[in-house]
Amino acid sequence: MAHEDSSVTIENHNEYNGGDGIVVTSFDEDDSCKYAGNNVAVQRLLHAPIGSPNGGEVIGQRPISSTISRYACRILIDRDQPHTARLYAAGFNSSRNIFLGEKATKWTKKNGEVDGLTTNGILILHPHQFQEQDEDADYEDCKKMYVWREVSVDGGIYKLRETRSSTRRGDLAIGESNELQDGTLIDLCGATLLWRTAEGLSKSPSRLELEVRLDELNAGKPQCPVNLNTLIIPRKKSPKTSGSSRQPYVYLGCGHVQGKHTWGLNNVSNCPSYKCPICLVDSSKVIQLVMGMESAFHLDSGALDYAFNPCGHVCSLATILVEDSASSWNE
């Protein structure tokens, strides 16, 4: 994220009349620090996330267009303990203004203040705090723990719009906060940020601890039920491990782990399906299992019994429960 020398608060300096644009100007403030996440690199901004190419023209390694808003979001952090951090949609440009154009979703609140949303929206997903009883939770119940919300320019929390760029905002999510927690996800519509606190990072495992856990998992010598050979989960993906008979794969439909084989493969009209030889459930894809060695993304050094869907990175239960916004498999 980008850090500015002086922190700011925002104030509307023009009135909202129907389809008019809105300009919000920043003012210096002494008790908080401001960070900004944008897709445009200017001298005062240090972090400019770029979305994945979507078929548009590319110059060098940098896409010309991005779904991330030009000035995507702001994070304000209190300088005093406990250093509370809050997320706001839209960021200040080099003139220290936020501008919402005619087509942006905007409204006047009951207190007379103007608020709005960026074109593609800034979404927030707070983590579910891991509890021991979660180990026995049903998967469908686990999915209810994760609810994406949208953040407004003024920091309000709203339910999602019908479509990402709809001009009609969602309902106000009463009682919910824009205060960031350890493990909060921030979706910029093209890049997703993971918020970690200093306290949370202090509890994250070291690379050595992750390697020990991975060695323990591989020491169990998991076996492919078809080829009957031992499988080894690699530390990272590479062309060398992809072609190895020891590379484990997970079936999307059921989560069973096996080696690479052609048993149960049915390729009709270039639409392959894979039948699991253990439970006979069909899957649209099989994905390599691999270890993610970035310790900042792991919340503890627990047993690597789970994996993310659809990337196949293995992790502990605590990491899945806090970071999972889609789905996962229990190995």
Short mmCIF file of C-alpha atoms in Angstrom, two decimals:
data_model
loop_
_atom_site.label_atom_id
_atom_site.label_comp_id
_atom_site.label_asym_id
_atom_site.label_seq_id
_atom_site.Cartn_x
_atom_site.Cartn_y
_atom_site.Cartn_z
CA MET A 1 0.00 0.00 0.00
CA ALA A 2 1.11 3.57 -0.50
CA HIS A 3 1.95 5.81 2.43
CA GLU A 4 1.55 9.57 2.29
CA ASP A 5 3.54 11.98 4.44
CA SER A 6 0.41 13.48 5.96
CA SER A 7 -2.82 11.77 6.86
CA VAL A 8 -6.17 13.05 5.70
CA THR A 9 -9.83 13.12 6.38
CA ILE A 10 -12.43 13.75 3.67
CA GLU A 11 -15.01 16.43 3.22
CA ASN A 12 -17.53 17.03 0.42
CA HIS A 13 -16.95 20.45 -1.06
CA ASN A 14 -19.84 20.47 -3.52
CA GLU A 15 -23.47 19.48 -3.34
CA TYR A 16 -24.92 16.41 -5.00
CA ASN A 17 -27.59 17.17 -7.60
CA GLY A 18 -28.89 14.15 -9.49
CA GLY A 19 -26.39 13.16 -12.17
CA ASP A 20 -23.69 15.63 -11.14
CA GLY A 21 -20.20 14.44 -10.36
CA ILE A 22 -18.83 14.60 -6.82
CA VAL A 23 -15.43 15.91 -5.79
CA VAL A 24 -14.11 15.06 -2.33
CA THR A 25 -11.09 16.99 -1.04
CA SER A 26 -8.58 15.77 1.57
CA PHE A 27 -7.56 17.71 4.68
CA ASP A 28 -4.59 17.06 6.97
CA GLU A 29 -5.16 15.17 10.19
CA ASP A 30 -2.67 14.36 12.94
CA ASP A 31 -4.03 11.19 14.54
CA SER A 32 -4.07 8.76 11.61
CA CYS A 33 -1.94 7.56 8.69
CA LYS A 34 -3.38 7.09 5.22
CA TYR A 35 -2.46 4.40 2.70
CA ALA A 36 -3.81 4.10 -0.84
CA GLY A 37 -4.15 1.23 -3.29
CA ASN A 38 -4.33 2.31 -6.94
CA ASN A 39 -3.69 0.93 -10.41
CA VAL A 40 -1.86 4.07 -11.45
CA ALA A 41 1.74 4.76 -10.41
CA VAL A 42 2.37 8.34 -9.31
CA GLN A 43 5.24 9.72 -7.28
CA ARG A 44 3.35 9.76 -3.98
CA LEU A 45 1.99 6.22 -4.35
CA LEU A 46 4.07 3.14 -3.66
CA HIS A 47 1.60 0.34 -4.37
CA ALA A 48 -0.12 0.03 -7.76
CA PRO A 49 -1.70 -3.45 -8.14
CA ILE A 50 -2.42 -4.44 -11.73
CA GLY A 51 -5.18 -6.89 -12.59
CA SER A 52 -4.70 -9.99 -14.72
CA PRO A 53 -4.69 -9.41 -18.49
CA ASN A 54 -8.15 -10.06 -19.96
CA GLY A 55 -7.26 -10.20 -23.60
CA GLY A 56 -6.36 -6.52 -23.91
CA GLU A 57 -3.18 -5.17 -25.46
CA VAL A 58 -0.05 -5.50 -23.36
CA ILE A 59 3.04 -3.29 -23.54
CA GLY A 60 5.98 -5.17 -22.06
CA GLN A 61 4.60 -6.89 -18.97
CA ARG A 62 2.04 -4.18 -18.09
CA PRO A 63 -1.58 -4.40 -19.32
CA ILE A 64 -2.93 -1.20 -20.82
CA SER A 65 -6.33 -1.57 -19.17
CA SER A 66 -7.39 -2.93 -15.81
CA THR A 67 -10.65 -3.62 -14.02
CA ILE A 68 -9.16 -2.02 -10.89
CA SER A 69 -10.42 1.51 -10.35
CA ARG A 70 -7.85 4.18 -11.18
CA TYR A 71 -7.87 5.30 -7.53
CA ALA A 72 -9.22 2.20 -5.86
CA CYS A 73 -9.23 2.48 -2.07
CA ARG A 74 -7.86 4.11 1.07
CA ILE A 75 -6.83 2.59 4.38
CA LEU A 76 -6.70 4.89 7.41
CA ILE A 77 -4.71 3.65 10.41
CA ASP A 78 -4.79 5.26 13.85
CA ARG A 79 -1.33 6.29 15.02
CA ASP A 80 -2.21 5.43 18.63
CA GLN A 81 -2.72 1.94 20.03
CA PRO A 82 -4.39 -0.34 19.04
CA HIS A 83 -3.66 1.17 15.59
CA THR A 84 -7.16 0.51 14.24
CA ALA A 85 -7.24 0.29 10.42
CA ARG A 86 -10.32 1.11 8.35
CA LEU A 87 -11.04 0.62 4.65
CA TYR A 88 -12.70 3.19 2.38
CA ALA A 89 -13.57 3.00 -1.32
CA ALA A 90 -11.80 5.36 -3.74
CA GLY A 91 -8.46 7.09 -3.31
CA PHE A 92 -7.19 10.64 -3.62
CA ASN A 93 -5.48 11.63 -6.86
CA SER A 94 -2.35 13.76 -7.17
CA SER A 95 -4.49 16.87 -6.55
CA ARG A 96 -5.71 15.34 -3.26
CA ASN A 97 -9.23 14.92 -4.61
CA ILE A 98 -11.63 12.00 -4.97
CA PHE A 99 -13.81 12.39 -8.04
CA LEU A 100 -16.95 10.31 -8.64
CA GLY A 101 -18.28 10.86 -12.16
CA GLU A 102 -21.82 11.09 -13.47
CA LYS A 103 -22.29 7.32 -13.82
CA ALA A 104 -20.94 6.43 -10.38
CA THR A 105 -23.42 5.17 -7.78
CA LYS A 106 -23.93 7.97 -5.26
CA TRP A 107 -26.58 9.16 -2.83
CA THR A 108 -27.31 11.57 -0.01
CA LYS A 109 -27.59 9.99 3.45
CA LYS A 110 -30.15 10.93 6.09
CA ASN A 111 -27.63 13.18 7.83
CA GLY A 112 -27.17 15.16 4.61
CA GLU A 113 -23.72 13.78 3.78
CA VAL A 114 -22.98 12.44 0.31
CA ASP A 115 -21.69 8.89 -0.18
CA GLY A 116 -20.93 6.71 -3.20
CA LEU A 117 -19.37 3.58 -4.68
CA THR A 118 -16.62 3.12 -7.25
CA THR A 119 -17.63 1.77 -10.66
CA ASN A 120 -16.61 -1.86 -10.07
CA GLY A 121 -16.75 -1.70 -6.30
CA ILE A 122 -14.34 -2.37 -3.44
CA LEU A 123 -15.33 -5.55 -1.61
CA ILE A 124 -14.36 -6.69 1.87
CA LEU A 125 -14.53 -10.12 3.51
CA HIS A 126 -13.79 -10.41 7.21
CA PRO A 127 -12.32 -13.66 8.54
CA HIS A 128 -14.13 -16.17 10.68
CA GLN A 129 -12.17 -16.47 13.90
CA PHE A 130 -11.04 -20.07 14.26
CA GLN A 131 -12.49 -22.04 17.15
CA GLU A 132 -11.74 -25.62 18.16
CA GLN A 133 -15.35 -26.67 17.55
CA ASP A 134 -14.96 -25.66 13.89
CA GLU A 135 -13.03 -28.88 13.30
CA ASP A 136 -16.33 -30.77 13.37
CA ALA A 137 -18.34 -28.15 11.45
CA ASP A 138 -20.27 -29.23 8.36
CA TYR A 139 -18.81 -27.85 5.12
CA GLU A 140 -22.08 -26.15 4.15
CA ASP A 141 -22.09 -24.43 7.55
CA CYS A 142 -18.49 -23.33 6.99
CA LYS A 143 -19.42 -21.61 3.72
CA LYS A 144 -21.88 -19.39 5.61
CA MET A 145 -18.96 -17.94 7.57
CA TYR A 146 -17.79 -16.02 4.51
CA VAL A 147 -19.89 -13.08 3.31
CA TRP A 148 -18.53 -10.49 0.91
CA ARG A 149 -19.65 -6.88 1.46
CA GLU A 150 -19.05 -3.63 -0.42
CA VAL A 151 -17.38 -0.58 1.12
CA SER A 152 -18.50 2.95 0.25
CA VAL A 153 -16.41 6.12 -0.07
CA ASP A 154 -17.48 7.12 3.44
CA GLY A 155 -16.69 3.66 4.87
CA GLY A 156 -20.24 2.31 4.99
CA ILE A 157 -20.76 -1.45 4.58
CA TYR A 158 -23.39 -2.62 2.07
CA LYS A 159 -24.61 -5.92 0.70
CA LEU A 160 -23.40 -6.71 -2.81
CA ARG A 161 -25.01 -5.17 -5.87
CA GLU A 162 -26.88 -7.44 -8.31
CA THR A 163 -23.92 -7.11 -10.67
CA ARG A 164 -20.46 -5.75 -9.99
CA SER A 165 -21.01 -2.50 -11.92
CA SER A 166 -24.74 -2.03 -11.27
CA THR A 167 -25.80 1.55 -10.54
CA ARG A 168 -28.11 0.35 -7.77
CA ARG A 169 -26.37 -0.15 -4.44
CA GLY A 170 -27.06 -3.04 -2.09
CA ASP A 171 -28.84 -2.72 1.24
CA LEU A 172 -26.98 -1.28 4.22
CA ALA A 173 -25.38 -4.06 6.30
CA ILE A 174 -26.42 -2.83 9.74
CA GLY A 175 -23.93 -3.46 12.52
CA GLU A 176 -21.05 -4.39 10.20
CA SER A 177 -17.78 -2.48 10.18
CA ASN A 178 -15.08 -1.40 7.74
CA GLU A 179 -12.45 -2.03 10.43
CA LEU A 180 -9.81 -4.40 9.08
CA GLN A 181 -8.96 -7.59 10.96
CA ASP A 182 -6.09 -10.01 10.67
CA GLY A 183 -6.96 -12.06 7.58
CA THR A 184 -9.45 -9.63 6.01
CA LEU A 185 -9.60 -9.88 2.21
CA ILE A 186 -9.94 -6.73 0.06
CA ASP A 187 -11.18 -7.30 -3.51
CA LEU A 188 -10.24 -4.48 -5.90
CA CYS A 189 -11.89 -6.20 -8.90
CA GLY A 190 -8.69 -7.39 -10.52
CA ALA A 191 -6.47 -7.94 -7.49
CA THR A 192 -7.18 -9.24 -3.99
CA LEU A 193 -5.24 -8.00 -0.97
CA LEU A 194 -4.77 -9.99 2.23
CA TRP A 195 -4.58 -7.79 5.34
CA ARG A 196 -2.25 -9.05 8.06
CA THR A 197 -1.61 -7.39 11.42
CA ALA A 198 1.73 -7.31 13.21
CA GLU A 199 0.30 -9.55 15.93
CA GLY A 200 -1.04 -12.00 13.37
CA LEU A 201 2.25 -12.15 11.48
CA SER A 202 4.11 -12.80 14.73
CA LYS A 203 2.12 -16.03 15.05
CA SER A 204 2.67 -17.13 11.45
CA PRO A 205 4.98 -20.10 10.95
CA SER A 206 8.50 -19.71 9.64
CA ARG A 207 9.53 -21.28 6.36
CA LEU A 208 11.38 -23.96 8.35
CA GLU A 209 8.19 -24.84 10.26
CA LEU A 210 6.27 -25.16 6.99
CA GLU A 211 8.97 -27.42 5.57
CA VAL A 212 8.82 -29.62 8.68
CA ARG A 213 5.05 -29.99 8.33
CA LEU A 214 5.37 -30.82 4.64
CA ASP A 215 8.05 -33.41 5.37
CA GLU A 216 5.76 -34.97 7.98
CA LEU A 217 2.96 -35.20 5.42
CA ASN A 218 5.18 -36.77 2.78
CA ALA A 219 6.69 -39.12 5.38
CA GLY A 220 3.27 -40.79 5.59
CA LYS A 221 3.93 -42.03 2.03
CA PRO A 222 0.48 -41.43 0.52
CA GLN A 223 -0.16 -43.88 -2.31
CA CYS A 224 -1.98 -43.56 -5.63
CA PRO A 225 -4.83 -46.14 -5.67
CA VAL A 226 -4.37 -46.75 -9.41
CA ASN A 227 -0.61 -46.71 -10.01
CA LEU A 228 0.14 -47.89 -6.45
CA ASN A 229 3.18 -45.60 -6.27
CA THR A 230 4.15 -43.18 -3.50
CA LEU A 231 3.08 -39.55 -3.95
CA ILE A 232 5.16 -36.54 -2.88
CA ILE A 233 3.73 -33.03 -2.51
CA PRO A 234 6.32 -30.57 -3.91
CA ARG A 235 7.27 -27.25 -2.33
CA LYS A 236 6.30 -25.33 -5.46
CA LYS A 237 4.89 -25.91 -8.92
CA SER A 238 7.35 -26.49 -11.73
CA PRO A 239 7.38 -28.22 -15.16
CA LYS A 240 9.65 -30.86 -13.63
CA THR A 241 7.16 -31.87 -10.91
CA SER A 242 4.13 -31.59 -13.24
CA GLY A 243 5.29 -34.53 -15.33
CA SER A 244 6.38 -36.65 -12.38
CA SER A 245 4.50 -39.84 -11.57
CA ARG A 246 4.84 -38.87 -7.91
CA GLN A 247 2.96 -35.56 -8.31
CA PRO A 248 -0.36 -35.80 -6.41
CA TYR A 249 -3.58 -34.49 -7.97
CA VAL A 250 -6.91 -33.73 -6.33
CA TYR A 251 -10.30 -34.34 -7.94
CA LEU A 252 -12.46 -31.18 -7.93
CA GLY A 253 -15.71 -33.08 -7.41
CA CYS A 254 -14.81 -35.12 -4.34
CA GLY A 255 -11.38 -34.08 -3.02
CA HIS A 256 -9.73 -37.51 -3.28
CA VAL A 257 -5.98 -37.36 -3.93
CA GLN A 258 -4.29 -39.58 -6.52
CA GLY A 259 -1.40 -39.67 -8.96
CA LYS A 260 -1.65 -38.80 -12.63
CA HIS A 261 -3.35 -41.54 -14.64
CA THR A 262 -5.89 -42.02 -17.42
CA TRP A 263 -8.30 -44.30 -15.53
CA GLY A 264 -11.82 -42.86 -15.67
CA LEU A 265 -10.87 -40.15 -18.18
CA ASN A 266 -13.72 -39.47 -20.60
CA ASN A 267 -12.89 -36.86 -23.24
CA VAL A 268 -15.97 -36.04 -25.33
CA SER A 269 -16.00 -33.00 -27.64
CA ASN A 270 -12.91 -31.64 -25.90
CA CYS A 271 -14.83 -31.53 -22.60
CA PRO A 272 -12.97 -34.01 -20.39
CA SER A 273 -14.42 -35.50 -17.24
CA TYR A 274 -12.58 -37.51 -14.63
CA LYS A 275 -14.20 -40.34 -12.67
CA CYS A 276 -12.65 -40.90 -9.27
CA PRO A 277 -11.74 -44.60 -8.85
CA ILE A 278 -12.41 -44.36 -5.10
CA CYS A 279 -15.94 -42.88 -4.98
CA LEU A 280 -16.81 -42.87 -8.74
CA VAL A 281 -17.79 -39.18 -8.62
CA ASP A 282 -17.18 -37.26 -11.86
CA SER A 283 -15.03 -34.12 -11.80
CA SER A 284 -14.51 -31.49 -14.48
CA LYS A 285 -10.83 -31.10 -13.58
CA VAL A 286 -8.01 -32.53 -11.53
CA ILE A 287 -5.56 -30.09 -9.94
CA GLN A 288 -1.99 -30.50 -8.74
CA LEU A 289 -1.47 -30.37 -4.99
CA VAL A 290 1.45 -28.15 -4.04
CA MET A 291 2.79 -26.45 -0.95
CA GLY A 292 2.62 -22.67 -0.69
CA MET A 293 5.86 -21.64 1.03
CA GLU A 294 4.85 -18.00 1.66
CA SER A 295 4.64 -18.02 5.46
CA ALA A 296 2.66 -14.75 5.65
CA PHE A 297 -0.34 -16.58 4.15
CA HIS A 298 -0.32 -19.29 6.84
CA LEU A 299 -1.87 -18.63 10.24
CA ASP A 300 -0.25 -21.51 12.10
CA SER A 301 1.98 -24.53 11.60
CA GLY A 302 -0.84 -27.04 12.01
CA ALA A 303 -1.18 -30.25 10.01
CA LEU A 304 -1.53 -29.68 6.24
CA ASP A 305 -4.83 -31.55 5.95
CA TYR A 306 -6.64 -29.09 3.66
CA ALA A 307 -6.21 -27.49 0.24
CA PHE A 308 -7.68 -24.50 -1.55
CA ASN A 309 -10.02 -24.98 -4.48
CA PRO A 310 -9.20 -24.37 -7.33
CA CYS A 311 -5.45 -23.69 -6.92
CA GLY A 312 -4.49 -26.80 -4.92
CA HIS A 313 -2.26 -25.10 -2.32
CA VAL A 314 -2.23 -27.12 0.89
CA CYS A 315 -2.59 -25.54 4.33
CA SER A 316 -3.94 -26.05 7.85
CA LEU A 317 -7.56 -25.86 9.03
CA ALA A 318 -7.02 -22.49 10.74
CA THR A 319 -5.71 -20.96 7.51
CA ILE A 320 -8.63 -22.34 5.50
CA LEU A 321 -11.22 -20.99 7.95
CA VAL A 322 -9.76 -17.49 8.00
CA GLU A 323 -8.72 -17.05 4.38
CA ASP A 324 -11.12 -19.24 2.40
CA SER A 325 -13.55 -17.15 0.33
CA ALA A 326 -14.51 -19.83 -2.16
CA SER A 327 -14.18 -23.47 -1.21
CA SER A 328 -11.69 -26.05 -0.05
CA TRP A 329 -11.12 -29.77 0.22
CA ASN A 330 -10.39 -31.86 3.26
CA GLU A 331 -7.62 -34.22 2.20
#
